[in-house]
Coordinates of C-alpha atoms in Angstrom, one line a residue:
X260 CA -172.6 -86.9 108.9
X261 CA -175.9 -87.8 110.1
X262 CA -179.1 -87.5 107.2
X263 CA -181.1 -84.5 109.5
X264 CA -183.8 -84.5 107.0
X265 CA -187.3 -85.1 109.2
X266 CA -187.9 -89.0 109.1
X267 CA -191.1 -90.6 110.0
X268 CA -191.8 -93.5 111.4
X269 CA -194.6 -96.3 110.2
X270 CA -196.4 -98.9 110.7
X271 CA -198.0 -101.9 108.6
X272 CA -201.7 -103.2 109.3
X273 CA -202.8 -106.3 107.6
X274 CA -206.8 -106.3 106.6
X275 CA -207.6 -107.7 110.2
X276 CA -206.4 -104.7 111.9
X277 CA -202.8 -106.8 113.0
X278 CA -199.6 -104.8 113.1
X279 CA -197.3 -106.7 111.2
X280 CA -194.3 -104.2 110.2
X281 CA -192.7 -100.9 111.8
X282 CA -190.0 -98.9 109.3
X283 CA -188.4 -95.5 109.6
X284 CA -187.7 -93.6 106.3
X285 CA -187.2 -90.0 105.2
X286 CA -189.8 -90.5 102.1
X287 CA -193.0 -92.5 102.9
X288 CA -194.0 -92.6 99.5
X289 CA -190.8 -94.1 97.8
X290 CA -190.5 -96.7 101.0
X291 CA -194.3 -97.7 100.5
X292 CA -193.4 -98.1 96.4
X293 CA -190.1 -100.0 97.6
X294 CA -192.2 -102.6 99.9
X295 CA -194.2 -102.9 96.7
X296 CA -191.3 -103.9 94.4
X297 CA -188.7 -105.0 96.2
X298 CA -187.6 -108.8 95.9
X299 CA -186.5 -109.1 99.4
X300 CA -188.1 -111.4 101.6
X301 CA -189.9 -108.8 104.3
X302 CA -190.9 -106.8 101.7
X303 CA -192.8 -109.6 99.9
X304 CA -194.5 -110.1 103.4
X305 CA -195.6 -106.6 103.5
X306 CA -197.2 -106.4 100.0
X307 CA -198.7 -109.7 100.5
X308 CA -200.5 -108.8 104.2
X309 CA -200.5 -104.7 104.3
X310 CA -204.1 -103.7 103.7
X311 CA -203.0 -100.0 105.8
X312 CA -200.6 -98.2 107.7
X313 CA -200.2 -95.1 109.8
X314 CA -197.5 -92.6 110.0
X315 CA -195.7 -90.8 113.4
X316 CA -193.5 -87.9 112.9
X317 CA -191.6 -86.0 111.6
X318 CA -188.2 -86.5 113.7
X319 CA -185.7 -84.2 113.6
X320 CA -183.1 -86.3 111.4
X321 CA -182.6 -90.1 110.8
X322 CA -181.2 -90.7 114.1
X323 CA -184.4 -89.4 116.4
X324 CA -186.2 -91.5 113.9
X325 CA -184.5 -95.0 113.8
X326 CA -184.2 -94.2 117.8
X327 CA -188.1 -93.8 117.8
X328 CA -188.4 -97.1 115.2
X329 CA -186.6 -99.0 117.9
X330 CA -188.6 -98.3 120.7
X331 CA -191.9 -98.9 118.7
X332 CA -190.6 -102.5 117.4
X333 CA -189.4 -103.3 121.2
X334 CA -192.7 -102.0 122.7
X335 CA -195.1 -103.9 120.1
X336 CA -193.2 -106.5 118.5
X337 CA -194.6 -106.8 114.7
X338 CA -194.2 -110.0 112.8
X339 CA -192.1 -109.3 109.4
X340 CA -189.1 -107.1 112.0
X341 CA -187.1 -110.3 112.7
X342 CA -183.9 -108.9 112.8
X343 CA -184.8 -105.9 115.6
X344 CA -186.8 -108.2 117.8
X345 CA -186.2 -109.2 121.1
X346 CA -188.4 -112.0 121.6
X347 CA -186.6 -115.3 120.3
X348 CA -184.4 -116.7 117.7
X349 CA -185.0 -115.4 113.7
X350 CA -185.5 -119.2 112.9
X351 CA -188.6 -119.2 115.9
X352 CA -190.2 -116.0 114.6
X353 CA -189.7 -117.7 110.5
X354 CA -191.8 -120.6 111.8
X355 CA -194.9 -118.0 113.2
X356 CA -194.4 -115.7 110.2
X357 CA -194.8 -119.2 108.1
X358 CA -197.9 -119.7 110.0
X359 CA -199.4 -116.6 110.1
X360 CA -198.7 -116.6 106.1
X361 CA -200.4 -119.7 105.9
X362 CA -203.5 -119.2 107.7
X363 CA -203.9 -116.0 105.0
X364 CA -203.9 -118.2 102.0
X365 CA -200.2 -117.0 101.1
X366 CA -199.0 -120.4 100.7
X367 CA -196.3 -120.2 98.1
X368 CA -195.0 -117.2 99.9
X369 CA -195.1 -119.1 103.2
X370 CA -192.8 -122.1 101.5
X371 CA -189.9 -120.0 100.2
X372 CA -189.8 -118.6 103.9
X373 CA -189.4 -121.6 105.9
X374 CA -189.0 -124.7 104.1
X375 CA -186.5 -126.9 105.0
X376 CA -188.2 -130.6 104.5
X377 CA -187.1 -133.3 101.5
X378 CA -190.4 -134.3 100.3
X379 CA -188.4 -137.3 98.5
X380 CA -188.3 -139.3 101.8
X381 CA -191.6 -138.1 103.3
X382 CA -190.2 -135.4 105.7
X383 CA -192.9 -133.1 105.1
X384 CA -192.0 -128.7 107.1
X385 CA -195.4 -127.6 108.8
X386 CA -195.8 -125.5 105.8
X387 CA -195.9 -128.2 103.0
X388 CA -198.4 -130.1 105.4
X389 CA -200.5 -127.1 105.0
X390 CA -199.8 -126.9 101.2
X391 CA -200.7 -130.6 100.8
X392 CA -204.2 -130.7 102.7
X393 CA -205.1 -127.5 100.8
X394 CA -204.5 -129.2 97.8
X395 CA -205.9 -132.9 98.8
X396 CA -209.4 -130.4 100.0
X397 CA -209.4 -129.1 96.8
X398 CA -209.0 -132.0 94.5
X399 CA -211.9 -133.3 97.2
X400 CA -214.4 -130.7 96.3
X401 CA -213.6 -131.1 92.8
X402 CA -214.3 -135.0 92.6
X403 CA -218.0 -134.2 94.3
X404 CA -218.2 -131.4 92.2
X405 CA -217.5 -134.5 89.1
X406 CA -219.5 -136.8 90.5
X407 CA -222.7 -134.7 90.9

């Protein structure tokens, strides 16, 4: 038997305004709590990057909501909803999610996403390239900042 119990769907804004996740629960404020804890990967996207969110619904049960959740993550495509997406492999939307994390400063959280290289023979992933010029900038600033 079906879960008829109204179900809302929502959707996950980073601080730039940039939808980056579409969900369907029955109770928006355990789910929100959930994204918060949760040691899965999307969900350590989301508490990283959601800065808002907006709510449609109710739907009359779970199925009018996960059909309305479909449709939403067809139509707009957020980031961090690899598996409903329609747009390319889950390995090609890893790799943008890696860059999107990266360009945000989330760099740790961008390496246990995507890496793949072996830094012991100098095969450096895009996201450890990023990781070592942050780190070769900062140990920059700090020598000027030493030799001032």
């Amino acid at each position: 038997m079906s879960d008829l119990r109204p179900h809302y769907v929502y959707r996950c804004f980073d601080a730039d305004g940039f939808l980056i996740y579409i969900g369907c629960t029955a109770n928006l404020k355990q789910r929100m709590k959930n994204h918060r804890s949760s040691p899965r990967r999307s969900s350590r996207w989301i508490k990283a990057c959601m800065a808002s969110h907006t709510v449609d619904g109710p739907f009359a049960g779970l199925d009018a909501g996960e059909a309305a959740e479909r449709v939403a993550i067809r139509a707009e495509a957020p980031l961090f909803n690899i598996q409903e997406r329609r747009d390319g492999a889950p390995w090609t939307a890893l790799v943008h999610i890696a860059r999107y994390l990266v360009d945000r400063g989330h760099l740790e959280l961008a390496a246990e996403t995507l890496c793949k290289c072996d830094s012991a023979y100098g095969q450096w992933c895009y996201v450890h390239e990023q990781k070592n010029a942050a780190w070769f900038a900062e140990d920059a600033e700090y020598a000027a900042e030493l030799a001032s």
